[in-house]
Coordinates of C-alpha atoms in Angstrom, one line a residue:
Chain A
M1 CA -24.1 -19.8 3.4
S2 CA -22.0 -22.1 2.1
S3 CA -19.5 -24.7 3.1
M4 CA -15.7 -25.1 2.4
K5 CA -13.4 -27.7 2.0
I6 CA -9.7 -27.6 2.0
D7 CA -7.9 -31.0 0.9
T8 CA -4.0 -31.4 1.7
L9 CA -3.3 -28.1 0.4
R10 CA 0.4 -27.1 -0.2
K11 CA 2.3 -23.8 -0.9
S12 CA 5.9 -23.4 -1.5
F13 CA 7.4 -20.2 -2.6
G14 CA 10.4 -21.6 -4.0
E15 CA 12.4 -23.5 -1.6
L16 CA 10.5 -22.5 1.3
E17 CA 7.5 -24.5 2.0
I18 CA 4.7 -22.3 3.9
L19 CA 2.0 -24.5 3.9
R20 CA 2.6 -28.3 4.7
G21 CA -0.6 -30.1 3.7
I22 CA -3.6 -28.2 5.2
S23 CA -6.8 -30.3 5.3
L24 CA -9.9 -28.3 6.8
D25 CA -13.9 -28.7 6.3
V26 CA -15.9 -25.6 7.3
R27 CA -19.6 -26.2 7.8
H28 CA -22.4 -23.7 6.5
G29 CA -22.7 -20.9 8.6
E30 CA -19.7 -21.4 10.6
F31 CA -17.4 -19.1 12.1
V32 CA -13.8 -20.4 12.0
A33 CA -11.0 -18.7 13.5
L34 CA -7.3 -19.3 12.3
V35 CA -4.7 -18.5 14.9
G36 CA -1.0 -18.9 15.0
P37 CA 2.4 -16.7 15.7
S38 CA 3.4 -14.6 12.6
G39 CA 4.8 -16.8 10.0
C40 CA 2.7 -19.7 10.6
G41 CA 0.8 -19.8 7.4
K42 CA -2.5 -18.4 8.5
S43 CA -2.7 -15.4 6.1
T44 CA -1.3 -17.3 3.1
L45 CA -3.9 -20.1 3.6
L46 CA -6.7 -17.2 3.6
R47 CA -5.0 -15.7 0.6
L48 CA -5.3 -19.4 -1.1
I49 CA -8.7 -19.6 -0.4
A50 CA -9.2 -15.9 -1.6
G51 CA -7.4 -16.7 -4.8
L52 CA -4.8 -14.0 -4.5
E53 CA -2.2 -16.8 -4.4
A54 CA -2.1 -20.1 -6.1
A55 CA -1.9 -23.6 -4.5
T56 CA 1.4 -25.7 -5.0
S57 CA -0.9 -28.9 -4.7
G58 CA -4.0 -29.7 -3.3
H59 CA -7.7 -28.7 -3.5
I60 CA -10.0 -25.8 -2.3
F61 CA -13.9 -26.8 -2.6
I62 CA -16.4 -24.1 -2.0
D63 CA -20.1 -25.9 -1.9
D64 CA -18.4 -28.5 -3.7
R65 CA -17.3 -27.1 -6.6
D66 CA -13.6 -27.2 -7.1
V67 CA -12.3 -23.6 -7.0
T68 CA -8.5 -24.1 -6.8
R69 CA -7.8 -22.9 -10.1
L70 CA -10.4 -20.0 -10.5
P71 CA -9.8 -16.7 -10.2
P72 CA -10.7 -14.6 -7.3
K73 CA -13.7 -13.1 -8.8
E74 CA -15.3 -16.4 -9.7
R75 CA -15.4 -17.8 -6.2
D76 CA -18.0 -15.5 -4.7
I77 CA -16.2 -14.5 -2.0
A78 CA -15.6 -11.3 0.1
M79 CA -12.6 -10.3 2.2
V80 CA -12.0 -8.0 5.1
F81 CA -8.1 -6.5 4.8
Q82 CA -6.3 -5.6 7.5
N83 CA -5.8 -2.1 6.5
Y84 CA -9.0 -2.0 5.0
A85 CA -7.8 -1.2 1.5
L86 CA -10.6 1.7 1.0
Y87 CA -10.3 3.3 -2.4
P88 CA -9.5 6.8 -0.9
H89 CA -10.8 8.8 -4.2
L90 CA -14.4 6.8 -3.8
T91 CA -16.9 7.9 -1.2
V92 CA -18.3 5.4 1.4
R93 CA -21.4 4.7 -1.0
A94 CA -19.1 4.1 -4.0
N95 CA -16.8 1.9 -2.0
M96 CA -19.5 -0.4 -0.7
G97 CA -21.1 -0.4 -4.0
F98 CA -17.9 -1.1 -5.9
S99 CA -18.3 -5.0 -6.2
L100 CA -22.2 -4.3 -7.4
K101 CA -21.2 -1.8 -9.8
L102 CA -18.4 -4.2 -11.3
R103 CA -21.2 -7.2 -11.1
G104 CA -23.4 -5.2 -13.3
D105 CA -26.2 -4.2 -10.9
A106 CA -28.6 -1.7 -11.8
K107 CA -27.7 1.7 -9.9
D108 CA -31.1 1.6 -7.7
Q109 CA -30.4 -2.1 -6.9
I110 CA -27.1 -1.1 -5.9
N111 CA -28.5 2.0 -3.7
K112 CA -30.8 -0.3 -1.8
K113 CA -28.2 -2.8 -0.8
V114 CA -25.7 -0.2 0.3
E115 CA -28.4 1.4 2.1
E116 CA -29.3 -1.9 3.7
A117 CA -25.9 -2.8 4.6
A118 CA -25.1 0.7 5.9
G119 CA -28.1 0.5 8.2
V120 CA -26.7 -2.9 10.0
L121 CA -23.6 -1.1 10.5
G122 CA -24.6 2.2 11.6
L123 CA -23.1 3.9 8.6
E124 CA -26.2 6.0 7.2
H125 CA -24.8 9.2 7.9
L126 CA -21.4 8.8 6.4
L127 CA -22.1 7.6 3.0
D128 CA -21.1 10.4 1.2
R129 CA -17.6 11.1 3.2
Y130 CA -14.5 10.1 2.0
P131 CA -12.3 7.4 3.6
G132 CA -10.0 10.2 4.7
Q133 CA -12.9 11.7 7.2
L134 CA -13.7 8.5 9.1
S135 CA -12.4 7.3 12.3
G136 CA -10.4 4.0 12.4
G137 CA -13.6 2.1 13.7
Q138 CA -15.8 3.7 10.8
R139 CA -13.3 2.8 8.1
Q140 CA -13.3 -1.0 9.6
R141 CA -17.2 -0.7 9.6
V142 CA -17.1 0.5 6.1
A143 CA -14.6 -2.3 5.2
T144 CA -16.9 -4.7 6.7
G145 CA -19.9 -3.2 4.7
R146 CA -18.0 -3.4 1.5
A147 CA -18.0 -7.2 2.1
I148 CA -21.5 -7.7 3.3
V149 CA -23.2 -5.9 0.5
R150 CA -22.5 -8.8 -2.1
D151 CA -24.0 -11.4 0.4
P152 CA -21.1 -13.8 -0.7
K153 CA -20.8 -17.5 -0.4
L154 CA -17.8 -16.9 2.1
F155 CA -16.5 -14.1 4.1
L156 CA -12.6 -13.7 5.0
F157 CA -11.4 -11.7 7.5
D158 CA -7.4 -10.9 7.6
E159 CA -6.8 -9.4 11.2
P160 CA -9.6 -6.8 10.5
L161 CA -9.3 -5.5 14.1
S162 CA -5.5 -5.3 14.4
N163 CA -5.2 -1.5 13.5
L164 CA -7.6 -0.2 16.3
D165 CA -6.9 0.7 19.8
A166 CA -7.8 -1.8 22.5
K167 CA -10.9 -0.5 23.6
L168 CA -12.4 0.2 20.2
R169 CA -11.0 -3.5 18.8
V170 CA -13.1 -5.1 21.8
Q171 CA -16.1 -3.2 20.5
M172 CA -15.6 -4.2 17.0
R173 CA -15.4 -7.6 18.1
T174 CA -18.8 -7.9 19.6
E175 CA -20.2 -5.9 16.5
I176 CA -18.8 -8.9 14.2
K177 CA -20.1 -11.4 16.4
A178 CA -23.7 -9.9 16.5
L179 CA -23.0 -9.4 12.8
H180 CA -22.1 -13.2 12.4
Q181 CA -25.1 -14.2 14.3
R182 CA -27.5 -11.8 12.4
L183 CA -26.2 -12.9 8.8
G184 CA -25.5 -16.6 9.5
S185 CA -23.0 -16.6 7.2
T186 CA -19.8 -18.7 6.8
M187 CA -16.8 -16.8 7.9
I188 CA -13.0 -17.4 8.1
Y189 CA -11.1 -15.3 10.5
V190 CA -7.8 -15.0 10.7
T191 CA -5.7 -13.2 13.7
H192 CA -2.9 -13.9 15.7
D193 CA -5.2 -12.5 18.9
Q194 CA -6.3 -15.5 20.9
I195 CA -8.6 -13.9 23.0
E196 CA -10.6 -12.8 19.5
A197 CA -10.4 -16.1 18.2
M198 CA -12.0 -17.5 21.4
T199 CA -14.7 -14.9 22.0
L200 CA -15.6 -15.0 18.2
A201 CA -15.4 -18.5 16.8
D202 CA -17.4 -21.5 16.7
R203 CA -14.3 -23.4 16.0
I204 CA -10.7 -22.6 16.4
V205 CA -8.0 -23.7 14.2
V206 CA -4.5 -23.5 16.0
M207 CA -1.7 -23.4 13.0
Q208 CA 2.3 -23.6 13.6
G209 CA 5.0 -24.0 10.7
G210 CA 2.6 -24.4 8.1
R211 CA 0.6 -27.2 10.2
I212 CA -2.5 -27.1 11.9
E213 CA -1.8 -28.1 15.6
Q214 CA -5.2 -28.5 16.5
E215 CA -8.5 -27.6 16.0
G216 CA -12.0 -27.5 17.8
A217 CA -14.5 -25.8 19.9
P218 CA -12.6 -22.6 21.6
L219 CA -13.5 -24.0 25.2
D220 CA -12.4 -27.6 24.0
L221 CA -8.9 -26.2 23.0
Y222 CA -8.6 -24.6 26.1
D223 CA -9.5 -27.3 28.5
R224 CA -7.7 -30.0 26.7
P225 CA -5.0 -28.8 24.2
A226 CA -3.4 -31.3 22.2
N227 CA 0.3 -30.3 22.7
A228 CA 2.0 -27.8 24.7
F229 CA 2.0 -25.5 22.1
V230 CA -1.4 -24.9 21.8
G231 CA -1.8 -24.8 25.5
G232 CA 0.6 -22.1 25.6
F233 CA -0.9 -20.4 22.7
L234 CA -4.5 -19.9 23.8
G235 CA -5.1 -18.1 27.1
S236 CA -3.9 -15.0 28.5
P237 CA -1.9 -14.9 30.9
A238 CA -0.1 -17.9 29.2
M239 CA 0.1 -21.3 30.7
N240 CA 2.9 -22.1 33.2
F241 CA 5.0 -25.1 32.1
I242 CA 7.6 -26.6 34.5
K243 CA 9.9 -29.6 33.5
G244 CA 10.1 -32.4 35.7
T245 CA 10.0 -36.1 36.3
M246 CA 6.9 -38.5 37.0
S247 CA 7.5 -39.9 40.4
D248 CA 4.7 -41.5 42.9
G249 CA 2.1 -39.9 41.2
A250 CA 3.2 -36.2 41.0
V251 CA 5.7 -34.2 39.0
K252 CA 9.3 -34.0 40.5
A253 CA 10.8 -30.7 39.4
S254 CA 14.4 -30.4 39.2
D255 CA 14.9 -29.1 42.7
G256 CA 12.6 -31.6 43.9
T257 CA 9.6 -29.5 44.3
R258 CA 6.5 -32.0 44.0
L259 CA 4.0 -30.6 41.6
P260 CA 0.5 -32.0 41.9
V261 CA -1.4 -33.8 39.0
L262 CA -4.4 -35.9 38.9
S263 CA -4.1 -38.9 41.1
E264 CA -4.4 -41.6 38.4
A265 CA -1.1 -40.3 36.8
S266 CA 0.9 -42.8 39.2
A267 CA 1.4 -45.1 35.9
L268 CA 3.4 -42.7 34.5
D269 CA 6.5 -42.8 37.0
G270 CA 9.8 -42.1 35.6
R271 CA 8.5 -40.5 32.6
H272 CA 10.1 -37.3 31.5
V273 CA 7.2 -34.7 31.3
L274 CA 6.3 -31.0 31.0
W275 CA 4.0 -29.7 33.6
G276 CA 1.3 -27.4 32.5
A277 CA -1.1 -25.5 34.7
R278 CA -3.0 -22.3 33.7
P279 CA -2.5 -18.9 36.0
E280 CA -6.2 -19.0 37.1
S281 CA -6.0 -22.5 38.4
I282 CA -3.5 -21.6 40.9
V283 CA -4.2 -20.8 44.5
P284 CA -2.6 -20.4 47.7
D285 CA -2.7 -23.8 49.5
D286 CA -1.0 -24.3 52.7
N287 CA -0.4 -28.0 51.9
G288 CA 0.9 -27.0 48.4
F289 CA 4.4 -26.6 46.7
E290 CA 6.5 -23.6 48.0
G291 CA 7.6 -20.7 45.7
T292 CA 9.0 -17.3 46.1
V293 CA 7.1 -13.9 45.1
E294 CA 8.9 -11.8 43.0
V295 CA 6.6 -9.4 41.3
V296 CA 3.2 -8.2 42.4
E297 CA 0.8 -6.7 39.8
P298 CA -2.4 -5.9 41.0
T299 CA -4.9 -5.1 38.3
G300 CA -8.3 -4.5 39.8
P301 CA -10.3 -7.4 39.5
D302 CA -7.4 -9.5 40.2
T303 CA -3.8 -9.8 41.0
Q304 CA -0.9 -11.4 39.0
L305 CA 1.9 -12.8 40.9
L306 CA 5.2 -13.8 39.4
V307 CA 6.3 -16.5 41.7
R308 CA 9.5 -18.4 41.2
V309 CA 8.9 -22.2 41.6
A310 CA 11.9 -24.7 41.3
G311 CA 14.0 -22.0 39.5
D312 CA 11.3 -21.7 36.9
P313 CA 8.9 -18.5 36.8
L314 CA 5.2 -19.2 37.3
V315 CA 2.4 -16.6 36.8
V316 CA -0.5 -16.9 39.2
L317 CA -3.7 -14.8 38.7
L318 CA -5.7 -14.5 42.0
R319 CA -9.1 -13.8 42.0
K320 CA -9.3 -12.7 45.7
R321 CA -7.2 -9.9 47.2
M322 CA -4.5 -11.0 49.2
K323 CA -1.9 -9.1 51.1
V324 CA 1.7 -10.5 49.7
N325 CA 5.0 -8.7 48.8
A326 CA 7.9 -9.4 46.6
G327 CA 10.1 -11.8 48.5
D328 CA 7.6 -13.6 50.2
K329 CA 7.5 -17.3 50.5
I330 CA 4.0 -18.6 49.0
R331 CA 2.4 -22.2 49.0
L332 CA 0.9 -22.8 46.1
G333 CA -1.9 -25.4 44.8
V334 CA -3.9 -26.3 42.0
V335 CA -7.7 -25.9 41.8
G336 CA -9.5 -29.2 41.2
E337 CA -6.3 -30.6 39.9
D338 CA -6.6 -28.5 36.6
T339 CA -3.2 -29.6 35.4
H340 CA -1.6 -30.5 32.1
L341 CA 0.9 -32.9 31.3
F342 CA 3.2 -33.0 28.0
D343 CA 5.4 -35.1 26.8
A344 CA 9.1 -33.4 27.4
K345 CA 10.4 -34.5 23.7
D346 CA 7.5 -34.0 21.4
G347 CA 5.2 -31.8 23.7
M348 CA 2.2 -33.9 23.0
R349 CA -0.7 -34.4 25.6
I350 CA -0.3 -37.5 27.8
A351 CA -3.6 -38.6 28.4
L352 CA -4.8 -39.0 32.1
Chain B
M1 CA 18.2 28.2 10.3
D2 CA 16.4 31.6 11.6
N3 CA 18.3 32.0 14.5
P4 CA 17.6 35.2 16.0
F5 CA 20.8 35.6 18.2
Q6 CA 22.9 35.6 14.7
K7 CA 25.0 38.0 14.4
P8 CA 23.8 40.9 12.0
H9 CA 27.2 41.0 10.1
V10 CA 26.5 37.2 9.2
L11 CA 23.2 37.8 8.1
M12 CA 24.2 40.7 5.9
L13 CA 26.8 38.4 4.4
R14 CA 24.5 35.8 3.5
Y15 CA 21.6 37.7 2.1
G16 CA 24.1 39.7 0.3
L17 CA 25.8 36.5 -1.3
L18 CA 22.4 35.3 -2.0
S19 CA 21.2 38.4 -3.5
I20 CA 24.5 38.2 -6.2
L21 CA 23.7 34.7 -7.0
A22 CA 20.0 35.5 -7.6
F23 CA 20.9 38.1 -10.0
I24 CA 23.4 36.0 -11.5
V25 CA 20.5 33.9 -12.4
V26 CA 17.7 36.0 -13.1
F27 CA 19.8 38.9 -15.2
P28 CA 20.2 37.2 -18.3
L29 CA 16.3 36.4 -18.5
V30 CA 15.6 40.0 -17.7
W31 CA 17.7 41.3 -20.5
L32 CA 16.4 38.7 -22.7
A33 CA 12.8 40.2 -22.0
L34 CA 13.9 43.5 -22.2
A35 CA 15.9 43.0 -25.4
S36 CA 12.7 41.8 -27.1
V37 CA 10.7 45.0 -26.5
R38 CA 13.6 47.2 -27.9
P39 CA 13.9 48.8 -31.1
Q40 CA 16.5 46.5 -33.5
N41 CA 19.2 48.9 -33.7
E42 CA 19.2 49.4 -29.7
I43 CA 19.5 45.8 -28.7
F44 CA 23.4 45.6 -28.2
Q45 CA 24.1 49.3 -27.4
P46 CA 23.6 48.7 -23.8
V47 CA 26.1 45.5 -23.8
S48 CA 29.1 47.7 -24.4
D49 CA 27.8 50.7 -22.2
F50 CA 26.5 49.1 -18.7
G51 CA 24.4 51.4 -16.7
W52 CA 20.8 52.4 -16.2
N53 CA 20.2 51.9 -20.2
T54 CA 20.8 48.3 -19.6
F55 CA 17.4 48.0 -18.0
I56 CA 15.4 50.8 -19.3
P57 CA 14.7 50.7 -22.8
S58 CA 14.8 54.3 -24.4
R59 CA 11.9 53.6 -26.5
F60 CA 9.4 50.8 -26.0
T61 CA 8.2 49.2 -29.0
L62 CA 6.3 45.8 -29.7
D63 CA 7.5 45.8 -33.1
N64 CA 9.6 42.4 -32.8
Y65 CA 6.4 40.8 -31.5
R66 CA 4.5 42.2 -34.3
T67 CA 6.5 41.0 -36.9
L68 CA 6.8 37.5 -35.5
L69 CA 3.0 37.2 -35.4
N70 CA 2.9 38.0 -39.3
G71 CA 5.5 35.3 -40.1
D72 CA 5.9 31.5 -39.5
F73 CA 5.8 31.8 -35.9
P74 CA 2.2 31.0 -35.1
L75 CA 2.2 27.8 -37.1
A76 CA 5.6 26.7 -35.1
V77 CA 3.5 27.4 -32.0
K78 CA 0.5 25.7 -33.6
N79 CA 2.8 22.6 -34.3
S80 CA 4.8 22.3 -31.2
T81 CA 1.2 22.6 -29.2
F82 CA -0.3 19.7 -31.3
V83 CA 3.0 17.5 -31.0
A84 CA 3.5 18.3 -27.1
L85 CA -0.2 17.6 -26.3
T86 CA -0.4 14.6 -28.1
T87 CA 2.7 13.3 -26.7
V88 CA 1.6 14.0 -23.1
L89 CA -2.0 12.3 -23.9
F90 CA -0.4 9.0 -25.7
G91 CA 2.8 9.1 -23.5
V92 CA 1.1 9.3 -20.1
V93 CA -1.2 6.5 -20.9
V94 CA 1.5 3.9 -22.4
N95 CA 4.2 4.8 -19.6
A96 CA 1.8 4.5 -17.0
L97 CA 0.6 0.8 -18.4
A98 CA 4.4 0.0 -18.5
G99 CA 5.1 1.2 -15.1
F100 CA 1.8 -0.8 -13.7
A101 CA 3.2 -4.0 -15.4
F102 CA 6.5 -3.5 -14.0
A103 CA 5.2 -2.5 -10.2
V104 CA 2.3 -5.2 -10.1
F105 CA 3.1 -8.4 -12.3
D106 CA 5.7 -11.0 -12.1
F107 CA 7.2 -12.2 -15.4
R108 CA 10.2 -13.8 -16.7
G109 CA 12.6 -11.3 -17.9
K110 CA 11.1 -8.3 -15.8
N111 CA 14.4 -7.3 -14.0
L112 CA 16.7 -7.3 -17.2
L113 CA 13.5 -5.3 -19.1
F114 CA 13.3 -2.8 -16.1
L115 CA 17.1 -2.2 -16.6
L116 CA 17.0 -1.5 -20.2
V117 CA 14.5 0.8 -19.4
I118 CA 16.7 2.5 -17.0
V119 CA 19.5 2.4 -19.4
S120 CA 17.0 3.9 -22.3
F121 CA 16.8 7.3 -20.3
M122 CA 20.8 7.2 -19.5
M123 CA 21.6 7.2 -23.3
P124 CA 22.0 10.4 -25.0
F125 CA 19.4 10.6 -27.4
E126 CA 22.0 12.0 -30.2
A127 CA 23.1 8.1 -30.1
I128 CA 20.0 6.8 -31.6
V129 CA 19.3 9.9 -34.0
L130 CA 20.4 8.0 -37.1
P131 CA 18.9 4.5 -36.8
L132 CA 15.8 6.3 -35.6
Y133 CA 15.8 8.5 -38.6
V134 CA 16.5 5.3 -40.8
M135 CA 13.9 3.8 -39.4
I136 CA 11.4 6.8 -39.9
R137 CA 12.0 7.1 -43.2
A138 CA 11.4 3.3 -43.9
F139 CA 8.0 4.1 -42.3
G140 CA 7.3 7.0 -44.9
W141 CA 7.1 9.1 -41.9
A142 CA 9.8 11.8 -42.5
N143 CA 8.1 15.0 -42.5
S144 CA 5.1 14.2 -40.5
Y145 CA 3.8 15.0 -37.1
Q146 CA 4.3 11.0 -36.7
A147 CA 7.9 11.5 -36.9
L148 CA 7.9 13.9 -34.1
I149 CA 5.6 12.5 -31.9
V150 CA 5.7 8.4 -32.0
P151 CA 9.5 8.5 -30.8
E152 CA 9.0 10.5 -28.0
I153 CA 6.0 8.8 -26.5
A154 CA 7.7 5.9 -24.5
N155 CA 10.0 7.5 -22.3
G156 CA 12.3 5.3 -19.7
M157 CA 12.2 8.2 -17.0
V158 CA 8.1 8.7 -16.8
I159 CA 8.1 4.6 -16.9
F160 CA 10.3 4.8 -14.1
L161 CA 8.4 7.4 -12.2
F162 CA 5.1 5.5 -12.6
R163 CA 6.6 2.0 -11.6
Q164 CA 7.4 3.5 -8.5
F165 CA 4.5 5.3 -7.8
F166 CA 2.6 2.2 -8.5
A167 CA 4.9 -0.1 -6.1
S168 CA 4.3 2.4 -3.6
I169 CA 0.4 1.8 -3.6
P170 CA -0.5 -1.0 -1.0
R171 CA -1.0 -4.2 -2.7
D172 CA -4.2 -4.5 -0.7
F173 CA -5.8 -1.7 -3.1
Y174 CA -5.3 -4.0 -6.1
E175 CA -6.3 -7.4 -4.3
A176 CA -9.4 -6.0 -2.7
A177 CA -10.3 -4.9 -6.4
R178 CA -9.6 -8.4 -7.5
V179 CA -11.7 -10.1 -4.8
D180 CA -14.3 -7.6 -5.8
G181 CA -14.2 -8.9 -9.1
A182 CA -12.2 -6.4 -11.1
S183 CA -10.0 -7.3 -14.2
W184 CA -6.6 -5.9 -14.2
F185 CA -7.3 -3.3 -16.5
Y186 CA -10.3 -1.8 -14.6
I187 CA -7.9 -1.6 -11.7
F188 CA -5.3 0.1 -13.5
A189 CA -7.7 2.6 -15.0
R190 CA -10.3 3.2 -12.2
I191 CA -8.0 2.5 -8.9
A192 CA -4.1 3.2 -9.9
M193 CA -4.6 5.9 -12.4
P194 CA -7.1 7.9 -10.1
L195 CA -4.6 7.7 -7.1
S196 CA -1.7 8.8 -9.1
W197 CA -2.6 12.3 -10.0
P198 CA 0.6 14.0 -8.7
T199 CA 2.8 11.3 -10.9
I200 CA 0.3 12.1 -14.0
A201 CA 1.0 15.5 -13.5
T202 CA 4.7 15.5 -13.2
S203 CA 5.1 12.9 -16.1
G204 CA 2.8 15.0 -18.0
L205 CA 5.0 18.1 -17.7
M206 CA 7.9 16.4 -18.4
L207 CA 6.5 15.1 -21.4
F208 CA 5.6 18.4 -22.6
L209 CA 8.3 20.3 -21.8
A210 CA 10.6 17.6 -23.6
Q211 CA 8.7 18.3 -26.8
W212 CA 8.4 22.0 -26.2
D213 CA 11.9 22.2 -25.9
S214 CA 12.9 19.7 -28.5
F215 CA 15.2 21.0 -31.5
F216 CA 17.7 18.3 -32.7
W217 CA 14.9 15.8 -33.4
P218 CA 12.7 17.9 -35.3
V219 CA 15.3 19.7 -37.2
V220 CA 16.5 16.0 -38.8
A221 CA 13.1 14.2 -39.0
A222 CA 10.9 17.0 -40.2
S223 CA 12.9 19.7 -41.9
D224 CA 9.8 20.9 -44.2
S225 CA 8.9 24.4 -42.5
A226 CA 5.3 23.1 -42.5
Y227 CA 6.3 21.0 -39.7
A228 CA 8.3 23.5 -38.1
V229 CA 8.3 23.6 -34.2
V230 CA 9.0 26.5 -31.9
Q231 CA 12.5 25.7 -31.0
V232 CA 13.3 25.3 -34.6
A233 CA 11.7 28.5 -35.6
I234 CA 13.7 30.5 -33.1
A235 CA 16.7 29.0 -34.6
R236 CA 15.5 30.2 -38.2
N237 CA 16.0 33.9 -36.9
I238 CA 19.6 33.2 -37.3
N239 CA 21.2 32.0 -40.6
F240 CA 24.3 32.8 -43.0
E241 CA 22.6 36.0 -44.5
Q242 CA 21.1 37.8 -41.7
N243 CA 20.3 37.7 -38.0
D244 CA 16.9 39.0 -36.9
W245 CA 18.0 39.7 -33.1
G246 CA 14.6 41.1 -32.1
G247 CA 13.0 38.3 -33.9
L248 CA 15.0 35.7 -32.2
F249 CA 14.7 37.5 -28.5
A250 CA 10.9 37.8 -29.1
S251 CA 10.4 34.2 -29.8
T252 CA 12.3 32.9 -27.4
N253 CA 10.3 34.8 -24.8
L254 CA 7.2 33.7 -26.0
A255 CA 8.5 30.3 -26.4
I256 CA 9.3 30.4 -22.5
L257 CA 6.0 31.8 -21.3
L258 CA 4.0 29.5 -23.3
G259 CA 5.8 26.8 -22.0
T260 CA 5.1 27.8 -18.4
I261 CA 1.7 27.7 -18.9
P262 CA 1.1 23.8 -18.3
F263 CA 3.2 24.1 -15.3
L264 CA 1.0 26.8 -13.7
L265 CA -2.4 25.0 -14.4
I266 CA -1.0 21.9 -12.6
Q267 CA 1.1 23.1 -9.9
R268 CA -1.6 22.4 -7.4
F269 CA -1.3 18.6 -8.0
Y270 CA 2.3 18.7 -6.8
V271 CA 1.0 19.8 -3.4
R272 CA -1.9 17.4 -3.3
T273 CA -1.5 13.9 -1.7
L274 CA -4.1 11.7 -2.5
I275 CA -2.9 8.5 -1.5
S276 CA -3.6 9.0 2.5
G277 CA -7.1 7.9 3.8
G278 CA -8.0 4.9 2.3
I279 CA -5.2 2.9 4.5
K280 CA -5.6 2.9 8.0

């Protein structure tokens, strides 16, 4: 178990600046997820931590030791790659023991550790197979096993589940979470899947354009996004946004529709804002604002509606079944006034 | 291609043309093989008198081969085998290392160097024979195995093949190994090379055949009969005083047969692809 500290880390490829000054503290045993759209720099950040790329400036510390200029093998880290990178000419046993063999461990020592890790991951019966003979989920487990045999200071995961089908992904997600709880190791996990980040991480770091937009506990970020980007990025279906102007303590949309906000908002009158509401917070309300239902999508546990409000599409997630058809007019309100306000210009959260 | 509704006469025409083509390609080789087992005085008889005699020798004899085995030819085979195998051994390692560097590392002047590598195999060998010979002489290597082997080790085409293959291996393999603590040489020897058997087989074969078939350079660099290689030995059957046609055909035949052995040994690698499996 170890901590990690990143201090104003920058990375450029020629003119192109990928990381624009990242600072981050990771505590002992913490599970940190780096999320963001593709090209946001999250993978580059992970590769810098691993030592696969050199930083342009800034520092990385693992356990208070400056590792910024050290090659990967001197950092005592293990990495699970997106496509697993299992050596096809080696058995599962040799793949998992690869780093130990390089380290010069004794043969029976290696076997013991490999079998231990295989036990944890349920791979005992596959040790003598080759990667080509394994299913996707099994390969993923071997890749994870290769990382855990080393008992490294830091685990790095680079989108480890993105090559699995949806069902397997959910299963492996649970396994990784259980593994983290069992090992208590420090883990840094890159993903573009916000659900993975929400479910796995102790802390989520949302990145965009080479910067950290916000970091914090998953539900804190979900409930109080620092800006419209974070609000829109976390959650599926995504948060709804409608542009408007504050007037008499509500948001007036372009066609005059009044969207509810917290009662204390009256001080903001006249300000241009972005009104945000999560799909699951919007419910039918006879006293609410009006919209036209365009699409009805029942998924079983709930029903998703696409409603046109003030010219903008609004996604509504209904927990209760309800008779509604495309073309119907519907009146909507927001549960517990769970709305978010962002500045229309810079997208920053407006504190209420 | 195999259309069952194709008209029969079109099929006949196609197979007829293909048969003629096959005959044109195969006939000289058959003639060569047959000529080598004919008595000396009968070799050219069927040429003017085309008929069944062209294909069936009146008398089957191994005299030509017997004479060959009692002469210098076995030494030439030994020389060629040694030269070719040594070239393959060093050539695969040296060219693979160069290809690996081109594929994996970024260094100043890489593109220019790679361009020179490509130019090197576009250029006819004859163009550099003279300077090469001067150099070999200066090293004191004239009439030696080094003269035959060393200039043939580095091969632009083989470097190119290895570079293409190593570049096609997903970078994750190299990076995973680096994170696990492997040195670059370890990665080359234990990860990259074991994955590249098909390329090693192809390159080895190319290097082997280049040496097995080489004639001009051995004549120039090692004219001493102690270092004569197969192609030189074959050519020695023909000289100003007298032509030993039987010996020529028999030795050519043997050179072809021996030259195909490595191909037969390694052809299974052409079918195998090892790269699949480790990556999703």
